XYZ file of C-alpha atoms in Angstrom:
445
model
C 7.384 29.429 45.643
C 6.831 27.062 42.765
C 7.689 23.424 43.392
C 9.569 21.460 40.771
C 8.593 17.880 39.977
C 11.436 15.463 39.231
C 11.231 14.079 35.733
C 10.835 10.354 35.387
C 13.093 8.387 33.023
C 12.364 8.681 29.895
C 26.150 20.483 1.908
C 23.838 19.592 -0.166
C 23.738 22.418 -2.711
C 21.135 22.409 -5.448
C 22.251 21.784 -9.002
C 21.760 24.328 -11.715
C 18.082 25.258 -12.006
C 15.988 22.954 -14.116
C 15.321 24.655 -17.439
C 12.432 22.596 -18.783
C 10.510 23.925 -21.702
C 7.411 23.038 -19.738
C 6.805 23.040 -16.001
C 4.000 21.938 -13.731
C 1.956 24.715 -12.193
C 2.987 25.045 -8.528
C 0.662 23.114 -6.281
C -1.509 21.864 -9.104
C -3.577 19.009 -7.859
C -5.813 18.110 -10.768
C -5.070 17.512 -14.387
C -4.389 21.156 -15.190
C -0.691 21.794 -15.792
C 0.456 25.112 -17.143
C 3.036 24.944 -19.891
C 4.150 26.313 -23.201
C 5.532 23.691 -25.590
C 8.939 24.422 -27.028
C 9.016 25.016 -30.787
C 10.756 21.716 -31.481
C 8.340 19.669 -29.396
C 5.352 17.700 -30.495
C 2.263 19.265 -28.966
C 0.695 16.683 -26.624
C -2.658 15.152 -27.386
C -5.482 16.800 -25.494
C -7.908 14.796 -23.423
C -5.500 11.889 -22.978
C -3.583 11.109 -19.854
C -2.038 8.114 -18.196
C -3.289 7.097 -14.759
C -0.732 6.565 -12.012
C -0.772 2.791 -12.293
C 2.047 0.852 -10.716
C 5.083 0.343 -12.889
C 4.321 3.098 -15.427
C 5.653 6.612 -15.872
C 2.517 8.744 -15.591
C 1.451 12.353 -15.221
C 1.018 11.831 -11.481
C 4.456 10.285 -11.127
C 6.108 13.127 -13.046
C 4.185 15.634 -10.942
C 5.596 14.025 -7.797
C 9.087 14.315 -9.266
C 8.483 18.026 -9.847
C 7.251 18.555 -6.274
C 10.087 16.453 -4.842
C 12.662 18.439 -6.808
C 11.297 21.723 -5.467
C 11.040 20.350 -1.928
C 14.610 19.043 -2.109
C 15.822 22.449 -3.292
C 13.900 24.218 -0.515
C 15.256 21.941 2.201
C 18.815 22.086 0.852
C 18.719 25.880 1.092
C 17.353 25.758 4.650
C 14.088 27.462 3.746
C 10.628 26.695 5.130
C 9.354 23.526 3.469
C 5.752 24.703 3.814
C 6.355 26.921 0.777
C 5.797 23.800 -1.362
C 2.090 23.011 -1.671
C 0.609 19.575 -2.383
C -2.687 18.571 -4.017
C -3.554 16.082 -1.260
C -2.141 14.302 1.785
C -1.375 11.103 -0.134
C 0.810 12.970 -2.644
C 2.464 14.864 0.217
C 3.338 11.624 1.999
C 4.831 10.035 -1.143
C 6.878 13.134 -2.003
C 8.286 13.515 1.502
C 9.214 9.847 1.615
C 10.932 10.089 -1.779
C 12.940 13.143 -0.679
C 13.827 11.556 2.653
C 15.067 8.384 0.954
C 17.081 10.339 -1.604
C 18.813 12.386 1.096
C 20.195 9.149 2.531
C 20.785 7.238 -0.716
C 22.132 10.088 -2.846
C 25.764 8.962 -2.641
C 24.872 5.374 -3.509
C 22.738 6.426 -6.479
C 25.433 8.766 -7.836
C 28.044 5.994 -7.579
C 25.724 3.656 -9.483
C 25.193 6.250 -12.233
C 28.939 6.786 -12.617
C 29.716 3.064 -12.448
C 27.193 2.360 -15.217
C 28.507 5.137 -17.475
C 25.141 6.916 -17.500
C 26.498 10.461 -17.759
C 29.019 9.628 -20.488
C 26.139 8.361 -22.629
C 23.784 11.209 -21.678
C 26.002 14.287 -21.624
C 23.026 16.640 -21.942
C 21.901 15.636 -18.410
C 25.116 16.660 -16.635
C 23.447 19.793 -15.267
C 20.414 17.896 -13.938
C 22.079 15.664 -11.373
C 19.476 16.051 -8.626
C 16.604 15.234 -10.988
C 18.539 12.282 -12.417
C 19.322 10.976 -8.915
C 15.704 11.406 -7.835
C 14.269 9.541 -10.798
C 17.003 6.890 -10.680
C 16.249 6.147 -7.032
C 12.566 5.679 -7.852
C 13.517 3.583 -10.893
C 15.650 1.167 -8.862
C 12.917 0.975 -6.211
C 10.792 -0.541 -8.959
C 13.649 -2.926 -9.830
C 14.356 -0.975 -13.040
C 10.981 -2.022 -14.451
C 9.114 1.286 -14.838
C 7.816 1.573 -18.390
C 7.143 4.550 -20.607
C 3.446 4.994 -21.483
C 2.166 4.052 -24.914
C 0.416 7.392 -25.315
C 1.558 10.989 -25.090
C 1.425 12.571 -21.650
C -0.070 16.002 -21.141
C 2.509 18.753 -20.884
C 5.202 16.850 -18.968
C 8.488 18.817 -18.771
C 10.800 17.762 -21.573
C 13.755 17.196 -19.265
C 11.781 14.665 -17.199
C 10.764 12.705 -20.275
C 14.394 12.806 -21.433
C 15.587 11.361 -18.113
C 12.872 8.691 -18.112
C 13.764 7.575 -21.644
C 17.483 7.572 -20.807
C 16.896 5.438 -17.698
C 14.792 2.916 -19.602
C 17.431 2.711 -22.347
C 20.195 2.338 -19.741
C 18.282 -0.191 -17.616
C 20.587 -3.195 -18.089
C 23.765 -1.225 -17.341
C 22.231 0.364 -14.215
C 21.050 -2.993 -12.937
C 24.460 -4.554 -13.572
C 26.292 -1.671 -11.876
C 24.125 -1.971 -8.760
C 24.633 -5.735 -8.697
C 28.420 -5.305 -8.858
C 28.316 -2.759 -6.033
C 26.249 -5.064 -3.841
C 28.491 -8.073 -4.517
C 31.616 -6.031 -3.812
C 30.225 -4.777 -0.478
C 28.292 -7.954 0.349
C 25.200 -5.746 0.706
C 21.772 -7.349 1.020
C 19.929 -4.240 -0.198
C 20.677 -0.858 -1.750
C 20.370 0.705 1.715
C 23.194 -1.514 2.984
C 25.535 0.302 0.582
C 25.335 3.424 2.752
C 28.001 4.110 5.341
C 27.445 2.262 8.595
C 26.556 5.462 10.460
C 24.087 6.637 7.813
C 22.487 3.201 7.573
C 21.957 3.091 11.342
C 20.266 6.520 11.302
C 18.136 5.598 8.307
C 16.994 2.321 9.836
C 16.188 4.041 13.132
C 13.643 6.156 11.270
C 12.113 3.699 8.796
C 11.639 0.915 11.368
C 9.808 3.059 13.926
C 6.289 1.723 14.582
C 3.261 3.841 13.758
C 1.587 4.812 17.032
C -2.007 5.758 17.787
C -3.552 6.780 21.096
C -6.921 5.450 22.175
C -9.136 8.473 22.802
C -10.389 7.727 26.309
C -12.930 10.555 26.132
C -14.771 8.594 23.413
C -13.799 4.973 24.101
C -15.274 3.736 27.373
C -14.899 0.021 26.684
C -11.486 -0.751 25.208
C -12.297 -4.267 24.036
C -15.632 -3.451 22.434
C -14.691 -0.001 21.152
C -11.242 -0.655 19.620
C -9.739 -4.134 19.982
C -12.699 -6.091 18.596
C -13.273 -3.776 15.592
C -9.577 -4.052 14.677
C -9.673 -7.851 14.901
C -12.866 -7.925 12.823
C -11.014 -5.840 10.229
C -8.345 -8.543 9.927
C -5.779 -7.264 12.428
C -4.062 -9.593 14.880
C -3.048 -8.563 18.383
C 0.613 -9.507 18.929
C 2.829 -9.697 21.998
C 5.575 -7.180 21.221
C 7.244 -4.781 18.801
C 9.412 -7.494 17.259
C 6.240 -9.162 15.919
C 5.176 -6.078 13.947
C 6.068 -7.176 10.426
C 5.961 -4.999 7.327
C 2.927 -5.703 5.195
C 1.134 -7.696 7.900
C -1.998 -6.495 9.701
C -0.781 -6.704 13.279
C -0.899 -4.370 16.253
C 0.645 -4.297 19.695
C -0.972 -2.798 22.783
C 2.156 -1.006 23.981
C 0.312 0.701 26.839
C -3.278 0.660 28.020
C -4.182 3.506 25.658
C -1.305 3.306 23.145
C -1.278 0.973 20.147
C 1.666 0.327 17.838
C 1.427 -0.819 14.214
C 4.062 -1.742 11.642
C 5.963 1.216 10.092
C 4.050 0.931 6.808
C 0.614 0.963 8.454
C 0.122 4.724 8.224
C -1.186 4.601 4.654
C -3.716 1.888 5.488
C -4.968 3.964 8.419
C -5.438 7.247 6.559
C -9.154 6.582 6.053
C -9.803 3.972 8.741
C -13.192 4.463 10.464
C -11.623 4.352 13.935
C -9.490 7.360 12.981
C -12.173 9.283 11.129
C -14.500 8.865 14.124
C -11.812 10.087 16.528
C -11.638 6.833 18.501
C -7.961 6.451 17.612
C -5.637 9.452 17.332
C -2.205 9.366 15.622
C 0.311 10.454 18.249
C 4.062 9.970 18.506
C 5.125 7.845 21.454
C 7.381 10.552 22.927
C 4.569 13.067 23.424
C 2.265 10.285 24.657
C 4.620 9.286 27.461
C 5.268 12.927 28.342
C 1.569 13.479 29.063
C 0.987 10.109 30.714
C 3.873 10.734 33.143
C 1.824 13.514 34.767
C -1.644 12.216 33.946
C -2.883 12.304 37.548
C -1.448 15.771 38.130
C -3.246 17.132 35.054
C -6.532 15.488 36.028
C -6.423 17.203 39.451
C -5.738 20.682 38.051
C -8.109 23.464 38.995
C -6.246 26.163 37.062
C -4.277 26.441 33.849
C -1.896 23.880 32.381
C 0.757 25.867 30.543
C 2.936 24.513 27.733
C 6.048 26.605 27.143
C 6.267 25.512 23.492
C 3.843 24.186 20.928
C 5.140 20.921 19.512
C 2.287 18.622 18.690
C -1.422 19.111 18.203
C -1.938 15.558 19.439
C -0.034 16.460 22.611
C -2.245 19.495 23.282
C -5.410 17.489 22.606
C -4.203 14.690 24.878
C -3.719 17.119 27.779
C -7.060 18.843 27.136
C -8.885 15.511 27.195
C -7.642 14.867 30.753
C -8.627 18.216 32.278
C -11.705 18.817 34.382
C -14.172 21.543 33.476
C -13.094 25.002 34.480
C -9.461 24.370 33.587
C -7.766 25.215 30.325
C -4.584 24.600 28.353
C -2.478 27.659 27.505
C 0.101 27.064 24.772
C 2.907 29.588 24.211
C 5.067 30.116 21.140
C 2.459 29.032 18.604
C 3.584 29.820 15.060
C 1.033 30.708 12.371
C 2.208 27.745 10.280
C 1.251 25.390 13.128
C -2.357 26.513 13.478
C -3.813 24.192 10.830
C -2.369 21.010 12.340
C -3.382 22.147 15.835
C -6.958 22.794 14.786
C -7.130 19.438 12.975
C -5.961 17.554 16.064
C -8.394 19.352 18.363
C -11.335 19.036 15.977
C -10.713 15.298 15.523
C -11.268 14.833 19.257
C -14.146 17.293 19.591
C -12.096 19.379 22.006
C -14.736 22.102 21.763
C -16.740 20.002 24.248
C -13.762 19.879 26.627
C -11.813 22.628 28.464
C -10.697 25.675 26.535
C -7.382 25.736 24.703
C -5.731 29.138 24.308
C -2.893 29.743 21.847
C -0.386 32.512 22.543
C 1.909 33.558 19.698
C 4.445 35.235 21.999
C 7.306 33.080 23.338
C 7.034 31.873 26.922
C 10.160 33.820 27.885
C 8.052 37.003 27.637
C 5.564 35.788 30.273
C 5.565 37.421 33.719
C 4.046 36.488 37.072
C 0.708 38.108 36.159
C 0.400 35.882 33.085
C 1.019 32.828 35.256
C -1.223 33.801 38.175
C -3.791 31.081 37.410
C -1.276 28.365 36.517
C -1.512 24.992 38.254
C 1.068 23.158 36.146
C 3.800 24.497 33.860
C 5.341 21.992 31.452
C 8.756 23.261 30.320
C 9.277 21.759 26.891
C 12.059 22.064 24.337
C 10.759 23.699 21.131
C 10.399 20.310 19.462
C 9.072 16.876 20.287
C 11.624 14.112 20.782
C 9.969 12.474 17.799
C 11.295 15.221 15.538
C 14.623 13.455 16.014
C 13.554 9.816 16.146
C 10.465 9.880 13.900
C 10.856 12.841 11.509
C 8.611 11.527 8.740
C 5.687 10.752 11.029
C 6.101 14.060 12.847
C 6.164 16.133 9.652
C 3.199 14.337 8.079
C 1.159 14.676 11.265
C 2.213 18.046 12.662
C 3.449 20.147 9.755
C 6.601 21.230 7.949
C 8.164 23.697 10.390
C 11.252 21.620 11.187
C 11.501 19.873 7.802
C 14.795 21.450 6.736
C 16.501 19.816 9.719
C 14.341 16.746 10.206
C 14.767 15.385 6.698
C 18.546 15.551 6.776
C 21.196 13.863 8.833
C 21.762 17.264 10.469
C 18.687 16.603 12.594
C 21.006 15.180 15.241
C 22.054 18.780 15.926
C 18.658 19.201 17.590
C 19.887 17.058 20.473
C 22.269 19.828 21.512
C 20.355 23.017 20.719
C 16.876 22.111 21.937
C 17.746 21.251 25.570
C 19.454 24.647 25.873
C 16.277 26.364 24.746
C 14.292 24.212 27.166
C 16.419 25.487 30.059
C 15.648 29.081 29.081
C 11.980 28.518 30.010
C 12.755 27.709 33.639
C 13.433 31.301 34.751
C 9.979 32.690 33.874
C 8.311 29.493 35.115
C 9.857 29.957 38.554
C 8.151 33.342 38.901
C 4.849 31.519 39.433
C 3.967 31.143 43.102
C 1.301 28.484 42.648
C 2.329 26.214 39.782
C 4.092 22.895 39.890
C 6.794 22.761 37.229
C 7.444 19.684 35.120
C 10.635 19.630 33.063
C 10.670 16.373 31.051
C 14.050 14.918 30.083
C 15.093 15.353 26.478
C 17.035 12.224 25.681
C 16.714 9.067 23.622
């Protein structure tokens, strides 16, 4: 009979469709944008374009607005966010962050627009509220200082240029309206104008440290392999999370093989040599602690380690790196949309030199005793990492878009109720194994 190990502690409807005379080609990543100028428009100059320099409305900035608008519409309708394609990971990160921020600040931005009289002076934009809110949020993030370019942009949708010009013309009134709102509410920032509950949820996400795991299969001397190179690169080792300040190059050794950086460090690490060489691996803290809790058990396995759900490629790679030769990781419930992120995580750690990893598309609830005959450990997971609740942006950018429609909205708290129930459903088939030890990690904050 299988033994069970005790777990240690641990409406937003879219506005009327945008009817621009010109529209960016879906997923366009270069300078090519398909469009047909309206008869009353001036045909843009060819060969000229504005780079995405800070503080200027540019082709790249307008393209991000277009992608963000489509992503917002997709998420609002509960559809798979992966339907929106991005030219590169940097654009993807900026668009997701813009949409995430708008979802929380939408009420504040709309109040500011009404308070300033924006719609009464721009009646033609009444049907474009989501686009106006999106661009207004970005505008106030730049302290109402974004400037229109001095040259024509290539094939930018007319409605976006109209909004940009209206915002620039309305700059003083918008700034004054926001100032009045902040004085009235005694709010230090725009975010403090949100309801107390929304602000708490927003802060819980944006203040989460960026975590990386030290890849023990490649790093044999922690000081020489990781700590010293980071210090030589200008980073300072600090004593705790409270010392991780935004904009400062600091890191905290949270555990022996887990480092924490400030929340805004992800961008700086995108092309860091320690990451590109696989010495450091981005991994959410929840999945890290899940694996480390049974580290010794995994290392002693002679058979299969079975995961009942596929949550994180970093999680799978972490487990595989601990196994001895002859063992393998079997992951159930793998969706086709997850394969790319899984392969990236495994390839980054050269898992092909480690035990095999098998992906099974069928759900674990279809497994029988024959499928589990070689199992040494069965890890009964909910169909989502805890970090999909506490760190949605990091999880989406690292692992994919599968849960984006829930993760990027305040409704993500519903996962706390539904996911544990699905986790419990994996226990029945797991108990049919006569040889495996079963680990059922707690799903709580």
